[in-house]
Amino acid sequence: HYYYTADAKVTTYSYGGTVSFEYGLPDEATLTGSAILEQPNPNPIKFDNKNVSVKIALKGELLSYKDISNISEWIFYAKEKGNDSSLQTKKVYTKTLTTNETFKFEIPKEKVAGKSNYSQEYELSIVVRFKNEVVTKRSKFDSLKESFTVKAGVYTTSGPPGGGFPGPTSPPELPRELKPPVALINAPKTVKAGQEFVASAAGSYDPDGYITDYFWDTPNAKGELSTLPRGTLWYDKDHLGEQTLALTVMDDDKMTGSTSTEVNVIEPKPDASIRVDGTLKQNRKVIIQSYVSSPTHYPIVDAKTKFTITAVSGGTNSDIKYSGSLNGVYSKDVLFKKPGKYKATIYVENTLGLTARNETTFDIAPDQKPFAYFTMAGTAYRNPSDGNQATLSIDDMSYSPDQDMVARRLWEYRYDSDNNGNFSGEPWVIFNNENLDRLNLKVRDVGQYEVRLTVFE
C-alpha cells in the first residue's frame, strides 16, 4: 500500500455589498414556502424493477404577520397531478408562523416497465386559516393559499436524461458506517427567457459530517455556478422548454450524492397592468399608473411605451386634459372636464419586439354642489349691559354631499328698515367672510333681519 499526503492551496471566496430587489418586500400578510423533493435521490433515479419511493418536504411560512393567536390551523395537501384519488391531507393546529410536513408516494413499477424514462408530477398546496378575518389596506380575508409542483423521474436506459451527473468519480467503497451526503436543489419551476433566477444547493446536507464541494451541470444556462453552493442563472430566447439542472455534492469523507431538477423556460413576453388612482370625479386630479416588467436581459423599450385615454360614454375625448405626451411615460396626471365612463390603455414592447397590452374602464363622477344649512333663534333681545345690542347666535351645518371640503363661508344680513315685512330693495351687508361655522351677529336696531349664507367648495 502507498499513501500520499499533500497540502493544497484552495481558492476561497469572500462576498460583500448591497442586496437589491426588483420587487417590494411584502408589507401585508403573505403566505410563502417551498416544496423540496427528497426522494428519489438522485432524481431521476435508475429503475431497478421495483416501486419507486417518493418523499416531498413541504414548508409554509407567514410573512409580515405577527398575531399567532389568530391562526386557526394549517392544512397541507398533496396529490399526483390528474389523480384526485391520490390526495393526501394533513392538518397542523400549532399556532406558529412556520410549519413543515412530509408526504410520501410511490411510483408503481408497472408504470415504468417498458419505457425509457417516466416522470410523475405532484401538486401541493398550503392553506392557513384564521379565526377572525384579517383586514389589510388592500383587502380582507380569512385564509391564505400557496401552491407548488414537484416532478419525480425514473429512467431505464444506461444513463439519466441530460447526460448524467457532473462531478468526480466516487472513490472505492468505504466502510458501511459512513453515510453519503444528500443533494438538494432549490430553483423555480418556471422562468421566462432572459429572467435571472437563483439556483441554490444550500439545502443539501451530510448526515455524518459536512459538505465540502458542489459540482453543478447547467447545460444551456448562462451565468456561473461551478463549485458554488448558489448562484444566478438565466436562459436566452433560443432555449425555451424544459432545461435540466444537475448537482453532485461531496462530503468530508469523499462520498458523493447527486440530484437534478427541471426548469421550464417560457417565452420572454413583458407584463403590463394599469391602475387608476386619485379622486375619480370631474375637475379633480386622476392618476393613471402602469406597472410593467420584462426579463432583465430583454428589457422594456421606454420610447415604445404608450398610454391611450379615451371617452366611452358621457364625455368626449376633448374633455380629457393632461400635459405633455402619453408616450414614453408610465404615469400620467389627468383631469376630466365632464363625468362619464372612460378607458385607459397601456402598451409596452421589449427589445425582442414582444408586446403586452392592458386596459381598464372607470367612471368619473359628477361634482355635486355643497348644501348650505344653518340655524339661529327667531327672536333676540337687546342687552343694556352690551351697549343695547342684540346678539344672534348662529350655527352652521353646511356640508358637501360628495365629501369635498367647504373652503369658504360668506355671511350676510339685511334689515327691514321701513318695518313693512318686505326686504326687497334692502342692501345686503357682509358681516363675516372667514369660513366660520359658529359665530354671533350683533345688531342694535329693533325690527326684522334676514341672514344669508353662501358656501363654496
mmCIF file of C-alpha atoms in Angstrom, residues 192-434:
data_model
loop_
_atom_site.group_PDB
_atom_site.id
_atom_site.type_symbol
_atom_site.label_atom_id
_atom_site.label_comp_id
_atom_site.label_asym_id
_atom_site.label_seq_id
_atom_site.Cartn_x
_atom_site.Cartn_y
_atom_site.Cartn_z
ATOM 1 C CA LYS A 192 -39.005 33.462 -18.609
ATOM 2 C CA ALA A 193 -36.107 33.508 -21.026
ATOM 3 C CA GLY A 194 -33.839 36.398 -20.051
ATOM 4 C CA GLN A 195 -35.065 36.310 -16.453
ATOM 5 C CA GLU A 196 -32.367 35.827 -13.835
ATOM 6 C CA PHE A 197 -33.065 33.340 -11.072
ATOM 7 C CA VAL A 198 -31.199 31.812 -8.137
ATOM 8 C CA ALA A 199 -30.283 28.127 -8.109
ATOM 9 C CA SER A 200 -29.274 27.003 -4.634
ATOM 10 C CA ALA A 201 -27.840 23.860 -3.128
ATOM 11 C CA ALA A 202 -27.913 25.322 0.371
ATOM 12 C CA GLY A 203 -30.454 22.726 1.500
ATOM 13 C CA SER A 204 -28.030 19.872 0.831
ATOM 14 C CA TYR A 205 -26.648 18.133 3.905
ATOM 15 C CA ASP A 206 -24.425 15.294 5.114
ATOM 16 C CA PRO A 207 -25.894 13.054 7.861
ATOM 17 C CA ASP A 208 -22.493 12.247 9.381
ATOM 18 C CA GLY A 209 -20.304 15.219 8.504
ATOM 19 C CA TYR A 210 -20.320 18.252 6.251
ATOM 20 C CA ILE A 211 -20.307 19.021 2.539
ATOM 21 C CA THR A 212 -17.015 20.194 1.124
ATOM 22 C CA ASP A 213 -17.659 20.588 -2.617
ATOM 23 C CA TYR A 214 -20.502 21.380 -5.002
ATOM 24 C CA PHE A 215 -20.381 20.361 -8.671
ATOM 25 C CA TRP A 216 -23.052 21.778 -10.999
ATOM 26 C CA ASP A 217 -24.012 20.887 -14.552
ATOM 27 C CA THR A 218 -26.257 23.574 -16.059
ATOM 28 C CA PRO A 219 -26.367 22.995 -19.840
ATOM 29 C CA ASN A 220 -27.675 25.945 -21.926
ATOM 30 C CA ALA A 221 -27.745 28.239 -18.880
ATOM 31 C CA LYS A 222 -25.837 31.494 -18.712
ATOM 32 C CA GLY A 223 -24.192 32.620 -15.500
ATOM 33 C CA GLU A 224 -21.714 30.851 -13.276
ATOM 34 C CA LEU A 225 -22.231 28.282 -10.537
ATOM 35 C CA SER A 226 -19.314 25.870 -10.976
ATOM 36 C CA THR A 227 -18.397 24.912 -7.414
ATOM 37 C CA LEU A 228 -20.518 27.487 -5.548
ATOM 38 C CA PRO A 229 -23.442 26.481 -3.298
ATOM 39 C CA ARG A 230 -25.664 29.033 -5.030
ATOM 40 C CA GLY A 231 -25.629 31.434 -7.950
ATOM 41 C CA THR A 232 -27.642 33.353 -10.535
ATOM 42 C CA LEU A 233 -28.533 31.799 -13.894
ATOM 43 C CA TRP A 234 -30.655 32.655 -16.924
ATOM 44 C CA TYR A 235 -31.565 31.188 -20.308
ATOM 45 C CA ASP A 236 -31.660 33.046 -23.605
ATOM 46 C CA LYS A 237 -34.567 33.094 -26.067
ATOM 47 C CA ASP A 238 -33.148 30.165 -28.045
ATOM 48 C CA HIS A 239 -33.534 27.696 -25.181
ATOM 49 C CA LEU A 240 -37.239 27.502 -24.392
ATOM 50 C CA GLY A 241 -38.829 24.431 -22.816
ATOM 51 C CA GLU A 242 -37.632 22.151 -20.043
ATOM 52 C CA GLN A 243 -33.988 22.570 -19.027
ATOM 53 C CA THR A 244 -32.079 20.364 -16.585
ATOM 54 C CA LEU A 245 -30.037 21.467 -13.579
ATOM 55 C CA ALA A 246 -27.859 18.682 -12.125
ATOM 56 C CA LEU A 247 -25.888 18.756 -8.877
ATOM 57 C CA THR A 248 -23.332 16.492 -7.192
ATOM 58 C CA VAL A 249 -22.116 17.212 -3.667
ATOM 59 C CA MET A 250 -19.083 15.693 -1.923
ATOM 60 C CA ASP A 251 -18.674 15.385 1.834
ATOM 61 C CA ASP A 252 -15.643 15.295 4.110
ATOM 62 C CA ASP A 253 -15.443 11.505 3.666
ATOM 63 C CA LYS A 254 -15.156 11.934 -0.136
ATOM 64 C CA MET A 255 -18.590 10.366 -0.604
ATOM 65 C CA THR A 256 -20.967 11.911 -3.155
ATOM 66 C CA GLY A 257 -24.667 12.424 -3.639
ATOM 67 C CA SER A 258 -26.438 13.651 -6.782
ATOM 68 C CA THR A 259 -29.787 15.021 -7.875
ATOM 69 C CA SER A 260 -31.330 17.045 -10.678
ATOM 70 C CA THR A 261 -34.373 19.175 -11.342
ATOM 71 C CA GLU A 262 -36.095 20.715 -14.346
ATOM 72 C CA VAL A 263 -36.775 24.371 -15.090
ATOM 73 C CA ASN A 264 -39.433 25.232 -17.672
ATOM 74 C CA VAL A 265 -38.271 28.221 -19.746
ATOM 75 C CA ILE A 266 -41.119 30.164 -21.365
ATOM 76 C CA GLU A 267 -41.319 32.983 -23.917
ATOM 77 C CA PRO A 268 -39.940 36.291 -22.561
ATOM 78 C CA LYS A 269 -43.096 38.348 -23.041
ATOM 79 C CA PRO A 270 -43.354 41.534 -20.956
ATOM 80 C CA ASP A 271 -46.133 42.049 -18.402
ATOM 81 C CA ALA A 272 -48.269 45.169 -18.103
ATOM 82 C CA SER A 273 -51.056 46.242 -15.775
ATOM 83 C CA ILE A 274 -52.769 49.563 -15.252
ATOM 84 C CA ARG A 275 -54.463 51.204 -12.286
ATOM 85 C CA VAL A 276 -56.453 54.396 -11.778
ATOM 86 C CA ASP A 277 -55.911 56.347 -8.533
ATOM 87 C CA GLY A 278 -56.748 59.772 -7.189
ATOM 88 C CA THR A 279 -60.180 61.388 -6.941
ATOM 89 C CA LEU A 280 -62.422 59.879 -9.624
ATOM 90 C CA LYS A 281 -64.533 62.993 -10.112
ATOM 91 C CA GLN A 282 -64.744 65.697 -12.717
ATOM 92 C CA ASN A 283 -62.203 68.512 -12.434
ATOM 93 C CA ARG A 284 -60.066 66.545 -9.966
ATOM 94 C CA LYS A 285 -56.595 65.060 -10.382
ATOM 95 C CA VAL A 286 -56.774 61.438 -11.534
ATOM 96 C CA ILE A 287 -53.541 59.400 -11.699
ATOM 97 C CA ILE A 288 -53.239 56.784 -14.450
ATOM 98 C CA GLN A 289 -50.483 54.451 -13.203
ATOM 99 C CA SER A 290 -48.967 51.492 -15.063
ATOM 100 C CA TYR A 291 -46.934 48.600 -13.683
ATOM 101 C CA VAL A 292 -44.753 46.891 -16.291
ATOM 102 C CA SER A 293 -41.935 44.369 -16.262
ATOM 103 C CA SER A 294 -39.815 42.363 -18.657
ATOM 104 C CA PRO A 295 -36.955 39.882 -18.174
ATOM 105 C CA THR A 296 -33.703 41.590 -17.166
ATOM 106 C CA HIS A 297 -31.868 40.686 -20.376
ATOM 107 C CA TYR A 298 -34.804 41.712 -22.639
ATOM 108 C CA PRO A 299 -35.924 44.996 -21.047
ATOM 109 C CA ILE A 300 -38.778 47.311 -21.945
ATOM 110 C CA VAL A 301 -38.046 49.895 -24.666
ATOM 111 C CA ASP A 302 -39.209 53.095 -22.946
ATOM 112 C CA ALA A 303 -39.647 55.014 -26.194
ATOM 113 C CA LYS A 304 -42.265 52.496 -27.359
ATOM 114 C CA THR A 305 -44.357 52.641 -24.184
ATOM 115 C CA LYS A 306 -47.681 54.291 -24.908
ATOM 116 C CA PHE A 307 -50.718 55.360 -22.888
ATOM 117 C CA THR A 308 -54.137 55.790 -24.513
ATOM 118 C CA ILE A 309 -57.036 57.502 -22.708
ATOM 119 C CA THR A 310 -60.427 57.652 -24.437
ATOM 120 C CA ALA A 311 -64.034 58.542 -23.602
ATOM 121 C CA VAL A 312 -66.544 55.686 -23.626
ATOM 122 C CA SER A 313 -69.767 57.499 -22.696
ATOM 123 C CA GLY A 314 -70.887 60.718 -21.031
ATOM 124 C CA GLY A 315 -67.906 62.818 -22.076
ATOM 125 C CA THR A 316 -65.748 63.204 -25.161
ATOM 126 C CA ASN A 317 -62.025 62.942 -25.820
ATOM 127 C CA SER A 318 -61.806 66.740 -25.728
ATOM 128 C CA ASP A 319 -62.903 66.603 -22.068
ATOM 129 C CA ILE A 320 -59.668 64.724 -21.188
ATOM 130 C CA LYS A 321 -56.925 67.148 -20.112
ATOM 131 C CA TYR A 322 -53.269 66.409 -19.403
ATOM 132 C CA SER A 323 -49.908 67.995 -20.010
ATOM 133 C CA GLY A 324 -47.126 66.642 -22.219
ATOM 134 C CA SER A 325 -47.167 63.369 -24.169
ATOM 135 C CA LEU A 326 -48.666 59.964 -23.392
ATOM 136 C CA ASN A 327 -45.676 58.212 -24.987
ATOM 137 C CA GLY A 328 -42.645 57.013 -23.068
ATOM 138 C CA VAL A 329 -44.201 57.512 -19.616
ATOM 139 C CA TYR A 330 -45.517 55.096 -17.001
ATOM 140 C CA SER A 331 -47.686 57.512 -15.013
ATOM 141 C CA LYS A 332 -49.808 60.479 -16.042
ATOM 142 C CA ASP A 333 -51.896 63.039 -14.113
ATOM 143 C CA VAL A 334 -55.200 63.596 -15.909
ATOM 144 C CA LEU A 335 -58.245 65.855 -15.412
ATOM 145 C CA PHE A 336 -61.699 65.045 -16.799
ATOM 146 C CA LYS A 337 -63.924 68.040 -17.502
ATOM 147 C CA LYS A 338 -67.149 66.013 -17.673
ATOM 148 C CA PRO A 339 -68.450 62.988 -15.777
ATOM 149 C CA GLY A 340 -68.814 59.693 -17.638
ATOM 150 C CA LYS A 341 -67.132 56.388 -18.414
ATOM 151 C CA TYR A 342 -63.544 56.421 -19.702
ATOM 152 C CA LYS A 343 -60.937 53.838 -20.725
ATOM 153 C CA ALA A 344 -57.158 53.838 -20.188
ATOM 154 C CA THR A 345 -54.793 51.509 -22.075
ATOM 155 C CA ILE A 346 -51.066 50.765 -21.649
ATOM 156 C CA TYR A 347 -48.913 49.255 -24.430
ATOM 157 C CA VAL A 348 -45.299 48.123 -23.920
ATOM 158 C CA GLU A 349 -42.679 46.417 -26.066
ATOM 159 C CA ASN A 350 -39.348 44.853 -25.108
ATOM 160 C CA THR A 351 -36.070 44.616 -27.023
ATOM 161 C CA LEU A 352 -37.198 41.388 -28.722
ATOM 162 C CA GLY A 353 -40.285 43.086 -30.144
ATOM 163 C CA LEU A 354 -42.612 41.121 -27.836
ATOM 164 C CA THR A 355 -45.521 43.206 -26.599
ATOM 165 C CA ALA A 356 -48.060 43.433 -23.788
ATOM 166 C CA ARG A 357 -51.247 45.454 -23.534
ATOM 167 C CA ASN A 358 -53.662 46.082 -20.686
ATOM 168 C CA GLU A 359 -56.670 48.314 -20.213
ATOM 169 C CA THR A 360 -59.131 49.371 -17.555
ATOM 170 C CA THR A 361 -62.504 51.138 -17.688
ATOM 171 C CA PHE A 362 -63.514 53.537 -14.917
ATOM 172 C CA ASP A 363 -66.237 56.052 -14.044
ATOM 173 C CA ILE A 364 -65.723 59.760 -13.394
ATOM 174 C CA ALA A 365 -68.440 61.005 -11.035
ATOM 175 C CA PRO A 366 -70.073 64.447 -11.323
ATOM 176 C CA ASP A 367 -69.009 67.186 -8.938
ATOM 177 C CA GLN A 368 -72.022 67.925 -6.695
ATOM 178 C CA LYS A 369 -72.829 71.324 -5.221
ATOM 179 C CA PRO A 370 -72.418 71.810 -1.481
ATOM 180 C CA PHE A 371 -75.518 72.020 0.723
ATOM 181 C CA ALA A 372 -75.960 75.222 2.780
ATOM 182 C CA TYR A 373 -77.859 74.958 6.081
ATOM 183 C CA PHE A 374 -77.689 76.837 9.386
ATOM 184 C CA THR A 375 -79.827 77.535 12.467
ATOM 185 C CA MET A 376 -80.425 80.569 14.716
ATOM 186 C CA ALA A 377 -83.037 81.770 17.188
ATOM 187 C CA GLY A 378 -86.082 83.525 15.753
ATOM 188 C CA THR A 379 -86.072 86.234 18.429
ATOM 189 C CA ALA A 380 -83.262 88.105 20.214
ATOM 190 C CA TYR A 381 -83.406 90.894 22.833
ATOM 191 C CA ARG A 382 -81.216 93.916 23.223
ATOM 192 C CA ASN A 383 -78.858 93.822 26.203
ATOM 193 C CA PRO A 384 -78.429 97.131 28.111
ATOM 194 C CA SER A 385 -75.096 95.924 29.521
ATOM 195 C CA ASP A 386 -73.781 95.325 25.970
ATOM 196 C CA GLY A 387 -74.392 98.776 24.533
ATOM 197 C CA ASN A 388 -78.041 97.952 23.950
ATOM 198 C CA GLN A 389 -77.085 95.386 21.238
ATOM 199 C CA ALA A 390 -78.910 92.146 20.483
ATOM 200 C CA THR A 391 -76.823 89.038 19.834
ATOM 201 C CA LEU A 392 -77.921 86.472 17.237
ATOM 202 C CA SER A 393 -76.089 83.113 17.765
ATOM 203 C CA ILE A 394 -75.667 81.192 14.501
ATOM 204 C CA ASP A 395 -74.613 77.533 13.996
ATOM 205 C CA ASP A 396 -73.722 76.326 10.514
ATOM 206 C CA MET A 397 -74.295 72.683 9.412
ATOM 207 C CA SER A 398 -73.425 73.014 5.725
ATOM 208 C CA TYR A 399 -71.700 70.088 4.014
ATOM 209 C CA SER A 400 -70.602 68.696 0.654
ATOM 210 C CA PRO A 401 -72.578 65.572 -0.371
ATOM 211 C CA ASP A 402 -69.547 64.154 -2.252
ATOM 212 C CA GLN A 403 -67.099 64.725 0.634
ATOM 213 C CA ASP A 404 -65.393 67.841 -0.732
ATOM 214 C CA MET A 405 -64.125 70.382 1.771
ATOM 215 C CA VAL A 406 -66.137 73.555 2.403
ATOM 216 C CA ALA A 407 -63.409 76.116 1.812
ATOM 217 C CA ARG A 408 -65.327 79.368 2.273
ATOM 218 C CA ARG A 409 -68.474 80.666 4.075
ATOM 219 C CA LEU A 410 -69.853 84.108 3.223
ATOM 220 C CA TRP A 411 -72.236 85.519 5.872
ATOM 221 C CA GLU A 412 -74.547 88.477 5.024
ATOM 222 C CA TYR A 413 -77.592 90.172 6.545
ATOM 223 C CA ARG A 414 -80.108 92.861 5.636
ATOM 224 C CA TYR A 415 -82.504 94.956 7.756
ATOM 225 C CA ASP A 416 -86.166 95.755 7.095
ATOM 226 C CA SER A 417 -85.609 99.482 7.572
ATOM 227 C CA ASP A 418 -89.259 100.560 6.966
ATOM 228 C CA ASN A 419 -90.682 97.677 9.006
ATOM 229 C CA ASN A 420 -93.148 96.690 6.256
ATOM 230 C CA GLY A 421 -92.218 92.968 6.301
ATOM 231 C CA ASN A 422 -90.605 93.203 2.853
ATOM 232 C CA PHE A 423 -86.834 93.004 2.425
ATOM 233 C CA SER A 424 -86.911 93.828 -1.293
ATOM 234 C CA GLY A 425 -84.598 96.712 -2.052
ATOM 235 C CA GLU A 426 -82.772 96.437 1.265
ATOM 236 C CA PRO A 427 -78.966 96.184 0.810
ATOM 237 C CA TRP A 428 -77.010 93.094 1.923
ATOM 238 C CA VAL A 429 -74.216 93.712 4.399
ATOM 239 C CA ILE A 430 -71.284 91.264 4.727
ATOM 240 C CA PHE A 431 -70.606 90.601 8.394
ATOM 241 C CA ASN A 432 -68.183 87.667 8.107
ATOM 242 C CA ASN A 433 -66.098 86.076 5.327
ATOM 243 C CA GLU A 434 -63.675 83.984 7.412
#
